Amino acid sequence: MKKWHSWKPEYATENFDVIIIGSGISGLTLGVLLSKYGKRVLILEKHFKVGGWTHTFKRKNYEWDVGIHYIGEVHNLQSPVRRLFDILSDGQLEWHKMNDNYDRIIFPDNHYNFNAPYTRFIDDMVEYFPGTRDKFQEYLQMINASVKNGLPFYANKALPNWLSRLTYNKMANPFHKYADVTTREVIMKIFDDEQILGVLTGQWGDYGLPPSQSSFAMHALVVRHYLDGGNYPIGTSRRIAETVTDYIEKMDGKIYVNAGVDEIITERGKAIGVRMSNGDEIKAPMLISSAGIMNTFGKLLKSDSKFDVFKNKLKKITPTFSYHSLYIGLNKSSEELNLQNTNLWIYPGYDHDKNVNDYFEDSSAPLPVTYLSFPAAKDPAAEIAHPGFSTMEAITVANWSDFSRWKGLPWKKRGEAYENHKEELSQKLLKTVYEYVPQAKDALDYHELSTPLTVNSLANYPEGEMYGIEHSPDRFRQRWLRPQTDIKNLFLTGQDVITVGVTAAMYSGLVTASAILKKNLIKDFLGK
Ligand SMILES: Cc1cc2nc3c(=O)[nH]c(=O)nc-3n(C[C@H](O)[C@H](O)[C@H](O)COP(=O)(O)OP(=O)(O)OC[C@H]3O[C@@H](n4cnc5c(N)ncnc54)[C@H](O)[C@@H]3O)c2cc1C
């Protein structure tokens, strides 16, 4: 396991070309790409581990991922996603393909398997819903068209402001046709069937917004990403940061943990450096924030009326819901327990919007989604690292306001009422676990629940949001969600610039690097 270095005040005198705030996949991608073009990079990470949502944590004989359960496309060696991962990790990152049955969507009366490849997906759906082949073909054509039209929309973000403005209509308008409408509108127009809508949006948890609120463009990205199957990084998701940081360090770049940034220092409209939480100041000619839009504009640019314009922009976007994750340790191997690596999405009914509304109005209503993932069963290295043990994760949505009363209290010391509330929620999740994975009951050895406060204190998302800002049609109309800001030398990257997802956040690093270097890196690294 790679060791990370903590920030020390004596480092503040070193010279760097670029400071990157945050070490998630977007910040790391940018770090590698800028290093490749001769920039000396400093990455400052608030957490005590590198990797943002790609880090893992350990307890006893168990290790869990916090923000990766499956990644599409990387099993295809020629796919742009795989090629970019190979460039970043110098080919060190290895992947294991899951079963063809990557997701199972479960309702009280029936379950539906999403099987790769996409031809099988259609065949299976037609078996579940006879006589609908043409409609499923039309649906997948819409999915493909939305993804294809998104490419110029995202590429436009890499252009200088003047050129982006000039070309925006041509590059973005075809995409808005798909992004301006909700997932529900598109699916109901094709099928006019609430049950099919419920099944096809069974992965809504991957983008965090039920069908009547989410943009179809976001739904399309996720569906397309997984249609050919899911993959898992061999050796857990921590291997991503462990392999990607090697190149940055080789090029004399530095990555420090326990290095929270408190302020982006500006002078006469230019970003000139950062002030760390301990008061240290570091100057650099260029700053990039991957810490999320809410943090960057809402917190890191300190109160000054000249920044009101940015704070006003935040009123146009909404953070996603938060979530609970129950990390489960089982004292038998995946093989002994016959755990499959298919993700289970368990719902109380087909109407996801209603399920969510009911739960947020009254938390005694059934959980609107329970997602079960089996990391040890996805990872061929798990049995070598932890022989005789296996892991599970059970995730559901959460409301920040239910937890804000404990905000400000230190991690692990939030008191009895908080711990009791957590245990109550844990038992609720375990009840579903035992119903669908009964063999887990006797093997249960450890469980620990994360709450919105965990996300707030460890990942620094202000309202414990799961996926940054929500993927509504409105979000895709926010032209200012791009690498360039109105503050000279300050750039943005990360999931808020493109969309949620490890590959989208990785692409945001590529887009931001293109914008900074004024080079078409998309073409340089990925071909067309
Ligand atoms: C529970 C969960 C499950 C997920 N599952 C999947 C999945 O299966 N597949 C998939 O593709 N995607 C998944 N995602 C989404 C994916 O993990 C993210 O979209 C992606 O990793 C975001 O990368 P990022 O670089 O934009 O941000 P982050 O990974 O959030 O990185 C931002 C970094 O900035 C740091 N930071 C914040 N403020 C400061 C500061 N002031 N100073 C210094 N550092 C700071 C943070 O600590 C963090 O490390 C999941 C996410 C979650 C939460």
XYZ file of C-alpha atoms and ligand atoms in Angstrom:
581
model
C 0.000 0.000 0.000
C 1.452 3.347 -1.060
C 2.319 5.808 1.723
C 1.208 9.425 1.377
C 3.103 12.460 2.677
C 1.499 14.998 4.966
C 1.866 18.698 4.407
C 4.600 20.498 6.394
C 5.053 24.287 6.581
C 8.645 24.101 5.250
C 7.295 22.964 1.854
C 5.670 26.371 1.291
C 8.870 27.908 -0.085
C 9.179 25.486 -3.035
C 8.316 26.721 -6.518
C 5.583 25.138 -8.589
C 4.014 26.052 -11.922
C 0.578 24.873 -10.901
C -1.321 24.204 -7.671
C -4.198 21.726 -7.883
C -6.672 21.731 -4.999
C -7.948 18.183 -4.437
C -6.567 14.782 -5.422
C -9.666 13.063 -6.852
C -9.405 11.424 -10.255
C -9.926 14.813 -11.957
C -7.068 16.482 -10.061
C -4.780 13.491 -10.589
C -5.571 13.319 -14.321
C -4.756 16.967 -14.666
C -1.591 16.470 -12.629
C -0.319 13.777 -15.005
C -1.238 15.659 -18.179
C 0.310 18.950 -17.061
C 3.437 17.079 -15.901
C 3.689 15.564 -19.379
C 3.868 19.122 -20.747
C 6.673 20.125 -18.408
C 4.706 21.804 -15.631
C 5.810 21.229 -12.061
C 2.654 20.335 -10.187
C 1.660 20.584 -6.521
C -1.489 18.724 -5.453
C -2.968 19.644 -2.075
C -5.429 17.182 -0.525
C -7.461 17.910 2.602
C -8.084 14.230 3.406
C -5.407 11.957 4.877
C -5.500 9.789 1.727
C -5.008 10.622 -1.939
C -7.720 9.809 -4.488
C -10.940 11.613 -3.506
C -13.790 9.192 -4.147
C -11.356 6.589 -5.447
C -9.781 6.003 -2.034
C -10.524 2.997 0.169
C -10.545 2.463 3.922
C -9.723 -0.532 6.083
C -11.096 -2.000 9.298
C -9.935 -5.323 10.725
C -9.700 -7.776 7.789
C -11.731 -5.649 5.438
C -11.173 -2.936 2.855
C -13.995 -0.994 1.146
C -14.176 1.442 -1.757
C -16.012 4.647 -1.010
C -16.888 5.925 -4.492
C -16.423 3.181 -7.072
C -18.538 0.114 -7.625
C -18.173 -0.480 -11.335
C -16.718 1.191 -14.382
C -17.828 0.579 -17.949
C -15.856 0.378 -21.196
C -12.373 -0.317 -19.764
C -12.439 -3.990 -20.826
C -12.243 -2.744 -24.413
C -8.525 -1.997 -24.818
C -9.223 0.469 -27.635
C -11.944 2.442 -25.859
C -10.973 6.059 -25.069
C -11.667 5.432 -21.379
C -9.260 2.493 -21.235
C -6.617 4.308 -23.268
C -6.722 7.286 -20.943
C -6.483 5.081 -17.833
C -3.496 3.318 -19.442
C -1.787 6.642 -20.188
C -2.361 7.924 -16.645
C -1.241 4.736 -14.905
C 1.418 3.819 -17.453
C -0.448 0.568 -18.010
C -0.150 -0.487 -14.353
C -3.848 -0.349 -13.562
C -5.557 -3.679 -14.201
C -9.263 -4.376 -14.517
C -11.507 -7.352 -13.903
C -14.688 -7.699 -15.927
C -17.800 -8.462 -13.915
C -20.398 -11.074 -14.937
C -22.371 -10.126 -18.004
C -25.238 -9.537 -15.587
C -23.856 -6.278 -14.204
C -27.082 -4.885 -12.629
C -30.259 -6.498 -11.330
C -33.281 -4.239 -10.831
C -35.548 -5.675 -8.139
C -39.166 -4.761 -7.342
C -41.510 -6.500 -4.897
C -43.195 -8.485 -7.703
C -40.372 -9.133 -10.162
C -36.721 -8.584 -11.030
C -35.015 -7.581 -14.276
C -31.433 -8.372 -15.278
C -29.312 -5.911 -17.238
C -26.999 -8.154 -19.246
C -24.137 -7.193 -21.559
C -23.687 -6.783 -24.469
C -26.345 -4.368 -25.661
C -27.860 -6.837 -28.159
C -28.569 -9.144 -25.241
C -29.952 -6.198 -23.267
C -32.560 -5.679 -25.977
C -33.371 -9.401 -26.249
C -33.876 -9.667 -22.479
C -36.051 -6.565 -22.321
C -38.231 -7.860 -25.140
C -38.630 -11.106 -23.227
C -39.750 -9.148 -20.149
C -41.998 -6.872 -22.225
C -43.115 -8.790 -25.356
C -43.841 -6.900 -28.553
C -41.607 -3.943 -27.707
C -38.489 -4.619 -29.844
C -38.952 -1.555 -32.077
C -39.445 0.647 -29.053
C -36.322 -0.645 -27.320
C -34.376 -0.067 -30.505
C -35.701 3.496 -30.665
C -34.784 3.988 -26.998
C -31.200 2.839 -27.567
C -30.939 5.033 -30.646
C -31.917 7.991 -28.442
C -29.305 6.931 -25.859
C -26.575 6.729 -28.527
C -27.605 10.008 -30.170
C -27.550 11.835 -26.840
C -24.069 10.536 -25.988
C -22.743 11.307 -29.475
C -24.113 14.842 -29.452
C -22.576 15.372 -26.017
C -19.044 15.088 -27.404
C -18.942 18.526 -29.103
C -20.854 20.025 -26.153
C -18.118 18.917 -23.736
C -15.299 19.663 -26.195
C -16.570 23.255 -26.381
C -15.634 23.641 -22.706
C -11.963 23.214 -23.618
C -11.970 26.173 -26.006
C -10.873 29.690 -25.075
C -13.850 31.839 -23.989
C -14.072 33.829 -27.243
C -13.957 30.734 -29.452
C -16.317 28.814 -27.198
C -18.870 31.647 -27.475
C -18.483 31.788 -31.252
C -18.975 28.054 -31.741
C -21.313 27.307 -28.837
C -24.607 27.160 -30.712
C -23.265 24.833 -33.362
C -21.479 22.576 -30.867
C -24.054 22.555 -28.073
C -27.519 22.954 -29.560
C -27.885 19.394 -30.885
C -27.025 18.139 -27.382
C -29.535 20.404 -25.641
C -32.280 18.607 -27.544
C -31.534 15.632 -25.254
C -30.331 17.494 -22.161
C -33.318 19.867 -21.893
C -35.821 17.047 -21.416
C -36.261 14.808 -18.420
C -35.616 11.077 -18.459
C -39.289 10.489 -17.733
C -40.433 12.609 -20.682
C -38.286 10.700 -23.178
C -39.035 7.201 -21.900
C -42.763 7.812 -21.516
C -42.916 9.278 -25.037
C -41.457 6.060 -26.446
C -43.134 3.446 -24.228
C -45.994 5.169 -22.388
C -45.588 2.549 -19.669
C -44.836 3.328 -15.996
C -43.473 -0.160 -15.343
C -40.948 0.029 -18.189
C -39.985 3.514 -16.982
C -39.315 2.074 -13.514
C -37.153 -0.717 -14.932
C -35.154 1.393 -17.394
C -34.382 3.980 -14.725
C -33.346 1.305 -12.243
C -29.826 2.766 -12.326
C -31.006 6.267 -11.327
C -28.887 5.988 -8.193
C -25.796 6.145 -10.435
C -26.607 9.790 -11.188
C -28.658 10.635 -8.124
C -31.941 11.988 -9.457
C -35.206 10.149 -10.175
C -36.702 10.188 -13.701
C -39.020 13.192 -13.514
C -36.148 15.425 -12.391
C -33.066 14.068 -14.153
C -31.877 15.197 -17.565
C -32.202 12.477 -20.197
C -28.632 13.308 -21.283
C -27.325 12.188 -17.883
C -29.414 9.024 -17.939
C -28.111 8.272 -21.451
C -24.468 8.654 -20.387
C -24.835 6.151 -17.569
C -26.858 3.627 -19.577
C -24.392 3.770 -22.487
C -21.382 3.535 -20.184
C -22.498 0.188 -18.751
C -24.333 -1.384 -21.718
C -21.319 -3.505 -22.576
C -20.723 -4.537 -18.957
C -19.003 -3.395 -15.767
C -15.421 -3.712 -14.486
C -13.614 -3.372 -11.202
C -10.000 -2.262 -10.566
C -7.958 -5.296 -9.489
C -6.626 -4.652 -5.977
C -9.516 -2.213 -5.186
C -10.049 1.360 -6.341
C -7.090 2.608 -4.289
C -4.922 1.227 -7.126
C -6.084 4.161 -9.257
C -4.355 6.819 -7.135
C -1.438 4.511 -6.340
C -0.639 4.007 -10.027
C -1.547 7.458 -11.349
C 0.584 9.371 -8.832
C 3.803 7.587 -9.897
C 4.225 9.703 -13.023
C 3.546 13.010 -11.234
C 6.180 12.144 -8.626
C 8.655 10.996 -11.290
C 8.369 14.440 -12.874
C 9.189 16.035 -9.484
C 5.577 16.957 -8.789
C 4.397 16.765 -5.169
C 1.203 15.452 -3.630
C 0.457 16.174 -0.002
C -2.351 14.938 2.236
C -3.653 16.678 5.361
C -3.209 19.748 3.185
C -6.576 21.506 3.309
C -6.821 24.784 1.425
C -8.780 27.472 3.210
C -8.629 30.285 0.669
C -7.715 31.071 -2.908
C -5.676 34.258 -2.654
C -6.431 36.852 -5.319
C -4.813 40.161 -6.184
C -6.228 42.663 -8.674
C -8.556 40.068 -10.221
C -5.875 37.387 -10.520
C -5.475 34.184 -8.529
C -1.961 34.186 -7.091
C -1.872 31.416 -4.512
C -3.587 29.575 -1.701
C -3.805 29.956 2.049
C -3.834 26.605 3.804
C -5.980 25.764 6.824
C -2.913 26.162 9.078
C -2.244 29.641 7.646
C 0.663 28.726 5.333
C 0.640 30.606 2.022
C 1.846 29.128 -1.261
C 2.135 31.211 -4.420
C 1.964 29.846 -7.987
C 1.239 31.269 -11.455
C -1.767 28.978 -11.912
C -4.414 27.452 -9.650
C -6.925 24.751 -10.391
C -9.705 23.708 -8.066
C -11.152 20.203 -8.228
C -12.830 20.702 -4.862
C -16.327 21.149 -6.350
C -18.118 24.314 -7.417
C -19.871 24.782 -4.057
C -16.529 24.810 -2.241
C -14.612 26.797 -4.815
C -17.051 29.664 -5.317
C -18.882 29.380 -2.008
C -15.994 28.937 0.426
C -12.521 29.246 -1.064
C -13.138 32.690 -2.549
C -13.599 34.497 0.743
C -16.312 37.064 1.318
C -15.588 40.051 -0.771
C -18.282 41.871 -2.721
C -16.336 41.457 -5.963
C -16.960 37.715 -5.744
C -20.725 38.103 -5.306
C -21.095 37.335 -8.988
C -19.799 33.803 -8.320
C -21.883 33.305 -5.207
C -24.951 34.381 -7.209
C -24.175 31.726 -9.787
C -24.405 29.102 -7.047
C -28.088 30.003 -6.650
C -28.686 28.492 -10.089
C -27.520 25.034 -9.127
C -28.618 22.494 -6.514
C -26.497 19.952 -4.650
C -27.438 16.287 -5.115
C -28.980 14.256 -2.291
C -26.720 12.765 0.282
C -26.534 9.064 1.122
C -25.828 6.420 3.719
C -23.476 3.583 3.023
C -23.315 0.552 5.271
C -19.894 -1.076 4.984
C -20.272 -4.741 5.809
C -17.527 -7.247 6.701
C -18.265 -10.979 6.363
C -16.033 -13.622 7.930
C -16.263 -16.015 4.986
C -14.933 -15.652 1.459
C -17.152 -14.626 -1.460
C -16.743 -18.125 -2.826
C -17.828 -19.805 0.435
C -20.846 -17.526 0.596
C -21.550 -17.863 -3.115
C -21.678 -14.073 -3.519
C -22.126 -12.993 -7.137
C -20.693 -9.740 -8.409
C -23.977 -8.436 -9.893
C -25.094 -5.141 -8.303
C -28.584 -5.331 -6.785
C -30.922 -2.325 -6.962
C -33.870 -2.947 -4.643
C -36.981 -0.766 -4.863
C -40.302 -0.680 -2.990
C -42.228 0.108 -6.227
C -41.823 1.165 -9.866
C -42.428 4.893 -9.310
C -38.988 6.141 -8.233
C -40.101 9.766 -7.897
C -42.883 8.786 -5.522
C -40.590 6.449 -3.551
C -38.117 9.284 -2.989
C -40.751 11.902 -2.152
C -42.514 9.572 0.288
C -39.265 8.806 2.090
C -38.096 12.405 2.310
C -41.510 13.411 3.684
C -41.620 10.605 6.225
C -38.500 8.599 7.010
C -40.594 5.684 8.295
C -41.626 5.055 4.643
C -39.744 2.222 2.884
C -36.222 3.054 1.736
C -36.651 4.420 -1.820
C -33.618 2.459 -2.997
C -31.200 -0.030 -1.492
C -28.161 -0.663 -3.619
C -26.050 -3.723 -2.782
C -22.531 -4.092 -4.112
C -20.062 -6.932 -3.514
C -16.530 -5.518 -3.896
C -14.683 -8.665 -2.795
C -16.653 -10.731 -5.319
C -15.628 -8.275 -8.070
C -11.930 -8.365 -7.250
C -9.812 -11.461 -7.988
C -7.120 -10.039 -5.659
C -9.463 -9.873 -2.653
C -9.026 -13.511 -1.678
C -5.227 -13.060 -1.719
C -5.293 -9.837 0.326
C -7.920 -11.022 2.831
C -8.276 -14.812 2.601
C -11.478 -16.121 4.146
C -13.177 -12.719 4.344
C -15.437 -10.725 2.044
C -17.156 -7.355 1.845
C -20.479 -5.809 0.902
C -21.839 -2.271 0.696
C -25.492 -1.289 1.160
C -26.374 2.247 0.072
C -29.482 4.390 0.283
C -30.283 8.099 -0.029
C -30.187 10.541 2.891
C -31.297 14.043 3.680
C -28.671 16.551 4.830
C -31.182 18.431 6.987
C -31.778 15.315 9.133
C -28.110 15.449 10.161
C -27.228 19.128 10.276
C -27.950 19.236 14.038
C -24.749 17.215 14.604
C -22.650 19.308 12.234
C -19.543 20.785 13.843
C -19.104 17.876 16.243
C -15.870 15.968 15.611
C -15.731 12.706 13.629
C -16.308 9.646 15.875
C -17.346 11.931 18.792
C -20.850 12.996 17.777
C -22.583 11.546 20.826
C -25.075 8.869 21.745
C -28.130 10.212 19.886
C -26.146 10.254 16.647
C -24.794 6.739 17.216
C -28.294 5.429 18.045
C -29.707 7.006 14.888
C -26.927 5.387 12.878
C -27.587 1.984 14.393
C -31.297 2.279 13.639
C -30.502 3.015 9.980
C -27.918 0.228 9.890
C -30.501 -2.287 11.086
C -32.967 -1.069 8.455
C -30.369 -1.661 5.732
C -29.329 -5.010 7.215
C -32.951 -6.177 7.110
C -32.917 -5.712 3.305
C -29.461 -7.294 3.064
C -30.669 -10.442 4.855
C -33.779 -10.623 2.707
C -31.828 -10.631 -0.555
C -28.499 -12.129 0.595
C -29.573 -14.450 3.449
C -26.165 -16.146 3.621
C -24.706 -12.818 4.870
C -26.549 -13.099 8.197
C -24.429 -15.769 9.874
C -21.212 -14.381 8.414
C -21.762 -10.780 9.593
C -18.645 -9.749 11.499
C -18.488 -5.960 11.147
C -20.650 -3.063 10.012
C -20.153 0.675 9.945
C -22.486 3.317 8.536
C -21.441 6.524 6.818
C -23.817 9.483 6.986
C -24.043 12.872 5.245
C -21.733 14.177 7.990
C -19.100 11.602 7.036
C -19.223 12.895 3.464
C -19.049 16.462 4.735
C -16.130 15.963 7.080
C -14.066 13.506 5.013
C -14.835 14.462 1.395
C -15.626 18.129 2.148
C -18.903 18.267 0.232
C -20.737 21.084 2.107
C -24.142 19.352 2.364
C -22.805 15.807 2.243
C -23.839 15.666 -1.408
C -23.176 12.378 -3.118
C -22.441 13.541 -6.631
C -21.682 17.287 -6.507
C -24.402 19.277 -8.247
C -27.583 17.662 -9.487
C -27.993 16.515 -13.089
C -31.224 18.277 -13.965
C -31.905 19.763 -17.426
C -31.059 23.167 -15.921
C -27.552 22.095 -14.967
C -26.621 21.489 -18.581
C -27.682 25.080 -19.398
C -25.101 26.564 -16.991
C -22.461 27.704 -19.450
C -20.192 28.872 -16.642
C -19.595 25.252 -15.567
C -16.376 25.147 -17.559
C -12.643 25.160 -16.806
C -12.120 28.896 -17.334
C -13.350 31.277 -14.647
C -13.615 35.076 -14.658
C -10.619 35.178 -12.324
C -7.378 35.137 -14.242
C -5.214 32.051 -13.617
C -7.986 30.223 -11.749
C -9.375 27.116 -13.460
C -11.897 24.447 -12.490
C -11.981 20.725 -13.002
C -13.929 17.745 -11.639
C -17.346 16.158 -11.782
C -19.144 19.522 -11.600
C -17.517 20.602 -14.875
C -18.513 17.486 -16.889
C -20.783 15.104 -14.901
C -20.616 12.591 -12.081
C -18.691 9.342 -12.691
C -15.054 8.390 -12.488
C -14.622 8.472 -16.256
C -16.460 11.801 -16.594
C -14.306 13.309 -13.833
C -11.216 11.894 -15.561
C -12.350 13.528 -18.831
C -12.810 16.791 -16.952
C -9.071 16.638 -16.185
C -8.408 16.188 -19.900
C -10.711 19.074 -20.847
C -9.189 21.398 -18.240
C -5.644 20.471 -19.300
C -6.623 21.253 -22.912
C -8.017 24.631 -21.835
C -4.910 25.499 -19.822
C -2.351 24.392 -22.408
C -4.471 25.652 -25.317
C -3.925 22.300 -27.008
C -6.377 19.709 -28.253
C -5.303 16.982 -25.847
C -8.441 15.030 -26.618
C -7.020 14.506 -30.105
C -3.392 14.176 -28.921
C -4.145 11.421 -26.439
C -7.254 9.741 -27.734
C -7.148 10.243 -31.480
C -10.229 11.731 -33.136
C -21.038 6.315 -2.962
C -20.528 6.623 -4.339
C -20.464 5.625 -5.284
C -19.984 5.890 -6.568
N -19.884 4.864 -7.467
C -19.373 5.097 -8.695
C -19.186 4.032 -9.608
O -19.480 2.876 -9.308
N -18.670 4.321 -10.836
C -18.331 5.585 -11.198
O -17.855 5.793 -12.329
N -18.502 6.619 -10.342
C -19.000 6.407 -9.097
N -19.142 7.445 -8.215
C -18.846 8.816 -8.657
C -17.355 9.105 -8.740
O -16.682 8.510 -7.656
C -17.108 10.624 -8.739
O -17.943 11.242 -9.696
C -15.666 11.002 -9.063
O -14.750 10.184 -8.383
C -15.436 12.464 -8.681
O -14.090 12.822 -8.913
P -13.608 14.320 -8.693
O -12.165 14.369 -8.945
O -14.474 15.246 -9.469
O -13.961 14.658 -7.170
P -13.509 14.002 -5.782
O -13.159 12.589 -5.935
O -14.567 14.369 -4.814
O -12.175 14.797 -5.441
C -12.176 16.093 -4.899
C -11.083 16.134 -3.838
O -10.932 17.482 -3.367
C -10.615 17.424 -1.980
N -10.899 18.727 -1.392
C -12.120 19.299 -1.209
N -11.958 20.502 -0.634
C -10.623 20.696 -0.457
C -9.847 21.750 0.110
N -10.435 22.861 0.591
N -8.512 21.611 0.144
C -7.890 20.495 -0.360
N -8.593 19.455 -0.883
C -9.942 19.567 -0.928
C -11.532 16.312 -1.475
O -11.088 15.821 -0.218
C -11.422 15.294 -2.606
O -10.360 14.384 -2.371
C -19.591 7.205 -6.911
C -19.634 8.219 -5.953
C -20.094 7.943 -4.681
C -20.144 9.038 -3.654
